[in-house]
């Protein structure tokens, strides 16, 4: 197999010039680059990735820690990450925690040992121990979905999105609105979406009965059970319900239909996430599109900038869009 030394000799350049061409780093004159590239093409030379890693001290691998592979949001974010990272020659190593917070710590340590060039965490709730580890490490790191001071992150404006979709329900004539949320330790989905809902209701002088507010988890069954509790426990039932994810909204719609309730005539439903399934429901679901693939692309660009020691914007907020359909 041909070596870099032999390529340098055939192209009449130094070994360091060949290395700069292969790694696309440092200055190389146009003439020298053409000669090197011509020899590489002629010989069919392919650099050893292991040798290349030793020279550059980079593995060209990015570790991605995600909470689950069963919902669309993480998969869309990973799709965006993959598209952008591949343009720069990076591969992705996925670590699925299955919503186990201890696994986040384990995978973070494992990826450090694997000497990845950077780590992306698609976060739900954040342990202070992990935050401290991130701040102490020198590995370039970006978080997606949650905010954290002194850590580069890409997030959504959950508070204002929740206010906007609640305001939409109010403008459609609903003054009794239920809410299906998740644990508030998830600051983005659990805390900020709930606060946005409550603040918009208060701003319009509307009360929220305690029985109208239910807490579930991130699955369809939980939405079903939460809607059951709202209807069973309320003397005066709401005419609309805001579910903080599409999966919760889908479960809620299933229970309503089982009870012969008409959507939206008897109960309007809205969700968040713009899942693929949401537009095929009967009726199609009104929801918030968070542009998760774009969030992945932005996170990848942040991470590449950190890897290359370039200036980087610490906080990026992705815009959202209200998608109005027939569930309201």
Tab-separated table of C-alpha atoms in Angstrom:
chain	number	residue	atom	x	y	z
A	1	UNK	CA	0.000	0.000	0.000
A	2	UNK	CA	1.263	3.461	-0.903
A	3	UNK	CA	2.394	5.703	1.965
A	4	UNK	CA	2.257	9.448	2.595
A	5	UNK	CA	6.042	9.540	2.091
A	6	UNK	CA	5.661	8.004	-1.368
A	7	UNK	CA	2.797	10.373	-2.267
A	8	UNK	CA	4.971	13.328	-1.236
A	9	UNK	CA	7.808	12.096	-3.422
A	10	UNK	CA	5.557	11.545	-6.475
A	11	UNK	CA	3.941	14.973	-6.048
A	12	UNK	CA	7.300	16.652	-5.334
A	13	UNK	CA	6.098	18.141	-2.048
A	14	UNK	CA	6.848	17.626	1.641
A	15	UNK	CA	5.068	15.058	3.811
A	16	UNK	CA	3.550	17.899	5.828
A	17	UNK	CA	1.999	19.324	2.657
A	18	UNK	CA	0.358	15.969	1.901
A	19	UNK	CA	-0.899	15.837	5.497
A	20	UNK	CA	-2.423	19.326	5.201
A	21	UNK	CA	-4.197	18.343	1.994
A	22	UNK	CA	-5.557	15.133	3.539
A	23	UNK	CA	-6.747	16.908	6.694
A	24	UNK	CA	-7.871	20.047	4.866
A	25	UNK	CA	-5.907	22.160	7.344
A	26	UNK	CA	-3.246	24.839	6.972
A	27	UNK	CA	-2.124	26.653	3.838
A	28	UNK	CA	-1.279	24.754	0.645
A	29	UNK	CA	-0.683	26.486	-2.679
A	30	UNK	CA	-3.122	25.735	-5.487
A	31	UNK	CA	-0.430	24.112	-7.599
A	32	UNK	CA	0.817	21.841	-4.816
A	33	UNK	CA	-2.720	20.843	-3.835
A	34	UNK	CA	-3.512	19.866	-7.423
A	35	UNK	CA	-0.381	17.725	-7.666
A	36	UNK	CA	-1.125	15.947	-4.390
A	37	UNK	CA	-4.777	15.366	-5.294
A	38	UNK	CA	-3.762	14.013	-8.702
A	39	UNK	CA	-1.368	11.499	-7.119
A	40	UNK	CA	-3.992	10.474	-4.538
A	41	UNK	CA	-6.540	9.906	-7.303
A	42	UNK	CA	-4.032	7.969	-9.413
A	43	UNK	CA	-2.892	5.705	-6.567
A	44	UNK	CA	-6.312	5.324	-4.935
A	45	UNK	CA	-4.771	6.178	-1.574
A	46	UNK	CA	-7.162	5.980	1.407
A	47	UNK	CA	-5.796	7.234	4.756
A	48	UNK	CA	-6.061	4.972	7.766
A	49	UNK	CA	-8.622	6.489	10.144
A	50	UNK	CA	-6.629	5.262	13.115
A	51	UNK	CA	-3.452	6.898	11.842
A	52	UNK	CA	-5.368	10.033	10.979
A	53	UNK	CA	-6.793	10.192	14.505
A	54	UNK	CA	-3.321	9.921	15.971
A	55	UNK	CA	-2.082	12.806	13.783
A	56	UNK	CA	-5.025	15.127	14.370
A	57	UNK	CA	-5.893	13.910	17.893
A	58	UNK	CA	-9.472	13.692	16.660
A	59	UNK	CA	-11.699	10.650	16.154
A	60	UNK	CA	-14.319	12.387	13.965
A	61	UNK	CA	-16.962	10.775	16.179
A	62	UNK	CA	-19.673	12.705	18.066
A	63	UNK	CA	-21.461	11.092	20.995
A	64	UNK	CA	-25.202	11.751	21.250
A	65	UNK	CA	-27.027	10.941	24.486
A	66	UNK	CA	-30.782	10.778	23.927
A	67	UNK	CA	-33.634	9.996	26.335
A	68	UNK	CA	-35.583	7.564	24.134
A	69	UNK	CA	-35.822	6.258	20.593
A	70	UNK	CA	-39.591	5.728	20.864
A	71	UNK	CA	-40.735	9.330	20.270
A	72	UNK	CA	-40.362	11.577	17.249
A	73	UNK	CA	-38.687	14.587	18.875
A	74	UNK	CA	-35.293	12.938	19.609
A	75	UNK	CA	-35.259	11.168	16.236
A	76	UNK	CA	-35.891	14.426	14.379
A	77	UNK	CA	-33.168	16.187	16.357
A	78	UNK	CA	-30.738	13.343	15.573
A	79	UNK	CA	-31.686	13.586	11.889
A	80	UNK	CA	-30.747	17.276	11.900
A	81	UNK	CA	-27.530	16.550	13.797
A	82	UNK	CA	-26.564	13.806	11.383
A	83	UNK	CA	-27.154	15.894	8.264
A	84	UNK	CA	-24.970	18.757	9.452
A	85	UNK	CA	-22.233	16.651	11.072
A	86	UNK	CA	-21.838	14.439	8.020
A	87	UNK	CA	-21.060	17.514	5.928
A	88	UNK	CA	-17.974	17.949	8.122
A	89	UNK	CA	-16.922	14.294	8.070
A	90	UNK	CA	-18.279	13.316	11.491
A	91	UNK	CA	-20.042	10.103	12.483
A	92	UNK	CA	-22.546	9.751	15.321
A	93	UNK	CA	-22.400	7.300	18.228
A	94	UNK	CA	-25.861	7.042	19.865
A	95	UNK	CA	-26.456	6.302	23.546
A	96	UNK	CA	-30.111	5.737	24.516
A	97	UNK	CA	-30.859	6.220	28.240
A	98	UNK	CA	-34.491	5.016	28.120
A	99	UNK	CA	-35.315	7.960	30.426
A	100	UNK	CA	-32.909	6.656	33.099
A	101	UNK	CA	-31.083	9.682	34.544
A	102	UNK	CA	-28.290	7.520	35.963
A	103	UNK	CA	-27.570	6.262	32.443
A	104	UNK	CA	-26.833	9.841	31.365
A	105	UNK	CA	-23.916	9.943	33.814
A	106	UNK	CA	-22.683	6.507	32.741
A	107	UNK	CA	-22.845	7.311	29.037
A	108	UNK	CA	-21.140	10.661	29.529
A	109	UNK	CA	-18.183	8.896	31.192
A	110	UNK	CA	-18.191	6.151	28.546
A	111	UNK	CA	-18.102	8.653	25.667
A	112	UNK	CA	-15.198	10.471	27.316
A	113	UNK	CA	-13.273	7.187	27.451
A	114	UNK	CA	-14.067	6.589	23.784
A	115	UNK	CA	-12.399	9.970	23.120
A	116	UNK	CA	-15.236	11.379	21.044
A	117	UNK	CA	-14.618	14.850	19.616
A	118	UNK	CA	-17.784	16.223	21.188
A	119	UNK	CA	-21.008	15.298	22.972
A	120	UNK	CA	-24.626	16.329	22.386
A	121	UNK	CA	-27.179	15.698	25.140
A	122	UNK	CA	-30.863	15.720	24.196
A	123	UNK	CA	-32.103	16.528	27.671
A	124	UNK	CA	-35.365	16.061	29.570
A	125	UNK	CA	-34.479	16.995	33.151
A	126	UNK	CA	-30.963	17.756	34.279
A	127	UNK	CA	-29.050	16.437	37.287
A	128	UNK	CA	-26.746	18.940	38.979
A	129	UNK	CA	-23.988	16.282	39.110
A	130	UNK	CA	-24.047	15.994	35.329
A	131	UNK	CA	-23.994	19.771	34.896
A	132	UNK	CA	-20.923	19.966	37.125
A	133	UNK	CA	-19.215	17.183	35.149
A	134	UNK	CA	-19.926	18.987	31.889
A	135	UNK	CA	-18.471	22.254	33.188
A	136	UNK	CA	-15.352	20.491	34.451
A	137	UNK	CA	-14.613	18.577	31.252
A	138	UNK	CA	-12.754	19.924	28.247
A	139	UNK	CA	-14.843	17.952	25.763
A	140	UNK	CA	-16.937	20.258	23.539
A	141	UNK	CA	-20.540	19.868	24.677
A	142	UNK	CA	-23.976	21.071	23.527
A	143	UNK	CA	-27.343	20.501	25.169
A	144	UNK	CA	-30.615	20.372	23.233
A	145	UNK	CA	-34.057	20.939	24.755
A	146	UNK	CA	-33.126	22.456	28.116
A	147	UNK	CA	-31.380	25.599	29.353
A	148	UNK	CA	-28.252	25.625	31.495
A	149	UNK	CA	-25.998	28.554	32.358
A	150	UNK	CA	-22.420	28.445	31.046
A	151	UNK	CA	-23.270	25.526	28.740
A	152	UNK	CA	-23.942	25.899	25.024
A	153	UNK	CA	-27.532	24.906	24.349
A	154	UNK	CA	-30.326	24.944	21.792
A	155	UNK	CA	-33.834	25.280	23.144
A	156	UNK	CA	-37.420	26.189	22.306
A	157	UNK	CA	-39.467	29.029	23.706
A	158	UNK	CA	-41.782	26.706	25.618
A	159	UNK	CA	-43.272	29.449	27.775
A	160	UNK	CA	-44.411	31.679	24.908
A	161	UNK	CA	-45.535	28.726	22.785
A	162	UNK	CA	-47.773	27.587	25.660
A	163	UNK	CA	-49.187	31.095	26.053
A	164	UNK	CA	-49.860	31.370	22.331
A	165	UNK	CA	-51.737	28.083	22.033
A	166	UNK	CA	-53.726	28.836	25.205
A	167	UNK	CA	-54.589	32.284	23.819
A	168	UNK	CA	-55.728	30.621	20.608
A	169	UNK	CA	-58.193	28.476	22.582
A	170	UNK	CA	-59.464	31.530	24.454
A	171	UNK	CA	-59.923	33.475	21.219
A	172	UNK	CA	-61.999	30.547	19.936
A	173	UNK	CA	-64.403	31.112	22.827
A	174	UNK	CA	-63.095	28.661	25.435
A	175	UNK	CA	-62.977	29.981	29.006
A	176	UNK	CA	-62.841	26.597	30.772
A	177	UNK	CA	-59.621	24.903	29.714
A	178	UNK	CA	-58.036	21.748	31.093
A	179	UNK	CA	-54.332	20.919	31.125
A	180	UNK	CA	-52.391	17.652	30.842
A	181	UNK	CA	-48.731	18.115	31.772
A	182	UNK	CA	-45.697	16.152	32.934
A	183	UNK	CA	-43.366	16.261	35.928
A	184	UNK	CA	-42.024	19.788	36.475
A	185	UNK	CA	-38.478	18.509	36.944
A	186	UNK	CA	-38.532	18.608	33.154
A	187	UNK	CA	-38.158	22.376	33.062
A	188	UNK	CA	-38.994	22.838	29.397
A	189	UNK	CA	-42.010	20.573	28.998
A	190	UNK	CA	-43.168	20.202	32.594
A	191	UNK	CA	-42.533	23.615	34.129
A	192	UNK	CA	-42.456	26.254	31.367
A	193	UNK	CA	-45.393	24.946	29.339
A	194	UNK	CA	-47.521	24.755	32.476
A	195	UNK	CA	-46.481	28.238	33.582
A	196	UNK	CA	-47.275	29.629	30.122
A	197	UNK	CA	-50.742	28.072	30.273
A	198	UNK	CA	-51.499	29.344	33.797
A	199	UNK	CA	-50.149	32.843	33.103
A	200	UNK	CA	-52.233	33.223	29.926
A	201	UNK	CA	-55.362	32.060	31.725
A	202	UNK	CA	-54.696	34.535	34.566
A	203	UNK	CA	-53.972	37.356	32.107
A	204	UNK	CA	-57.462	36.810	30.693
A	205	UNK	CA	-59.104	36.653	34.119
A	206	UNK	CA	-59.920	32.948	33.774
A	207	UNK	CA	-59.871	30.459	36.627
A	208	UNK	CA	-58.415	26.968	36.386
A	209	UNK	CA	-60.118	24.337	38.535
A	210	UNK	CA	-57.723	21.975	40.310
A	211	UNK	CA	-59.431	18.920	38.795
A	212	UNK	CA	-58.817	20.284	35.286
A	213	UNK	CA	-55.035	19.988	35.730
A	214	UNK	CA	-53.532	16.489	35.496
A	215	UNK	CA	-49.938	15.247	35.357
A	216	UNK	CA	-48.923	12.341	33.167
A	217	UNK	CA	-45.790	10.940	31.589
A	218	UNK	CA	-44.601	10.879	27.981
A	219	UNK	CA	-46.944	8.266	26.538
A	220	UNK	CA	-50.379	7.873	24.973
A	221	UNK	CA	-51.818	5.770	27.823
A	222	UNK	CA	-51.005	8.591	30.228
A	223	UNK	CA	-52.981	11.069	28.109
A	224	UNK	CA	-55.916	8.650	28.095
A	225	UNK	CA	-55.834	8.279	31.886
A	226	UNK	CA	-55.390	12.031	32.468
A	227	UNK	CA	-58.460	12.860	30.364
A	228	UNK	CA	-60.424	10.216	32.251
A	229	UNK	CA	-59.529	11.925	35.535
A	230	UNK	CA	-60.482	15.355	34.198
A	231	UNK	CA	-63.948	14.171	33.148
A	232	UNK	CA	-64.564	11.950	36.169
A	233	UNK	CA	-63.437	14.438	38.834
A	234	UNK	CA	-64.879	17.704	37.509
A	235	UNK	CA	-68.365	18.909	38.465
A	236	UNK	CA	-68.038	21.523	35.735
A	237	UNK	CA	-66.099	20.077	32.833
A	238	UNK	CA	-63.766	22.100	30.616
A	239	UNK	CA	-64.640	22.666	26.959
A	240	UNK	CA	-61.010	22.447	25.809
A	241	UNK	CA	-57.790	20.756	26.947
A	242	UNK	CA	-54.162	21.657	26.331
A	243	UNK	CA	-51.855	18.611	26.372
A	244	UNK	CA	-48.133	19.429	26.515
A	245	UNK	CA	-47.202	16.749	23.940
A	246	UNK	CA	-48.986	15.279	20.932
A	247	UNK	CA	-48.781	11.784	22.449
A	248	UNK	CA	-50.683	12.966	25.524
A	249	UNK	CA	-53.215	14.695	23.265
A	250	UNK	CA	-53.693	11.498	21.225
A	251	UNK	CA	-54.429	9.532	24.400
A	252	UNK	CA	-56.884	12.203	25.554
A	253	UNK	CA	-58.689	12.087	22.200
A	254	UNK	CA	-58.935	8.299	22.423
A	255	UNK	CA	-60.703	8.486	25.806
A	256	UNK	CA	-63.089	11.196	24.590
A	257	UNK	CA	-64.106	9.089	21.607
A	258	UNK	CA	-64.616	6.054	23.838
A	259	UNK	CA	-67.000	8.180	25.902
A	260	UNK	CA	-68.879	9.239	22.757
A	261	UNK	CA	-67.605	12.816	23.119
A	262	UNK	CA	-67.318	14.812	19.897
A	263	UNK	CA	-64.077	16.632	19.040
A	264	UNK	CA	-64.125	19.629	18.889
A	265	UNK	CA	-67.880	20.143	19.562
A	266	UNK	CA	-67.820	18.701	23.102
A	267	UNK	CA	-64.099	19.125	23.783
A	268	UNK	CA	-61.377	20.887	21.815
A	269	UNK	CA	-57.873	19.387	22.039
A	270	UNK	CA	-54.424	20.850	21.314
A	271	UNK	CA	-50.940	19.372	21.637
A	272	UNK	CA	-47.274	20.222	21.080
A	273	UNK	CA	-44.778	18.577	18.739
A	274	UNK	CA	-46.346	18.421	15.268
A	275	UNK	CA	-45.840	14.655	15.210
A	276	UNK	CA	-46.326	12.838	11.922
A	277	UNK	CA	-49.376	11.080	13.359
A	278	UNK	CA	-51.059	14.352	14.410
A	279	UNK	CA	-52.157	15.285	10.896
A	280	UNK	CA	-53.722	11.871	10.260
A	281	UNK	CA	-55.918	11.783	13.369
A	282	UNK	CA	-59.677	12.229	13.122
A	283	UNK	CA	-59.991	15.121	13.498
A	284	UNK	CA	-56.414	16.299	12.736
A	285	UNK	CA	-54.719	17.771	15.809
A	286	UNK	CA	-53.969	21.454	16.350
A	287	UNK	CA	-50.377	21.574	17.580
A	288	UNK	CA	-47.098	23.492	17.858
A	289	UNK	CA	-44.275	22.760	15.400
A	290	UNK	CA	-40.890	23.179	17.131
A	291	UNK	CA	-38.774	22.487	14.006
A	292	UNK	CA	-36.742	19.806	15.783
A	293	UNK	CA	-34.629	18.924	12.763
A	294	UNK	CA	-33.522	22.551	12.567
A	295	UNK	CA	-32.637	22.401	16.277
A	296	UNK	CA	-30.370	19.439	15.535
A	297	UNK	CA	-28.652	21.306	12.702
A	298	UNK	CA	-28.076	24.359	14.923
A	299	UNK	CA	-26.678	22.179	17.722
A	300	UNK	CA	-24.274	20.510	15.273
A	301	UNK	CA	-23.013	23.901	14.081
A	302	UNK	CA	-22.537	24.999	17.702
A	303	UNK	CA	-20.566	21.856	18.475
A	304	UNK	CA	-18.339	22.119	15.394
A	305	UNK	CA	-17.525	25.715	16.341
A	306	UNK	CA	-16.594	24.577	19.867
A	307	UNK	CA	-14.420	21.756	18.493
A	308	UNK	CA	-12.592	24.249	16.273
A	309	UNK	CA	-12.233	26.775	19.132
A	310	UNK	CA	-14.312	29.306	17.200
A	311	UNK	CA	-16.665	31.906	18.713
A	312	UNK	CA	-20.037	30.359	19.515
A	313	UNK	CA	-23.413	31.670	20.623
A	314	UNK	CA	-24.082	30.054	24.008
A	315	UNK	CA	-27.894	30.082	23.728
A	316	UNK	CA	-29.903	29.496	20.548
A	317	UNK	CA	-33.711	29.638	20.670
A	318	UNK	CA	-35.550	27.941	17.804
A	319	UNK	CA	-38.752	29.601	16.610
A	320	UNK	CA	-42.064	27.729	16.592
A	321	UNK	CA	-45.243	27.714	14.528
A	322	UNK	CA	-48.872	27.157	15.517
A	323	UNK	CA	-50.468	24.605	13.182
A	324	UNK	CA	-54.239	25.075	13.203
A	325	UNK	CA	-56.310	21.989	12.388
A	326	UNK	CA	-59.805	20.676	13.062
A	327	UNK	CA	-59.433	19.582	16.717
A	328	UNK	CA	-60.438	23.104	17.799
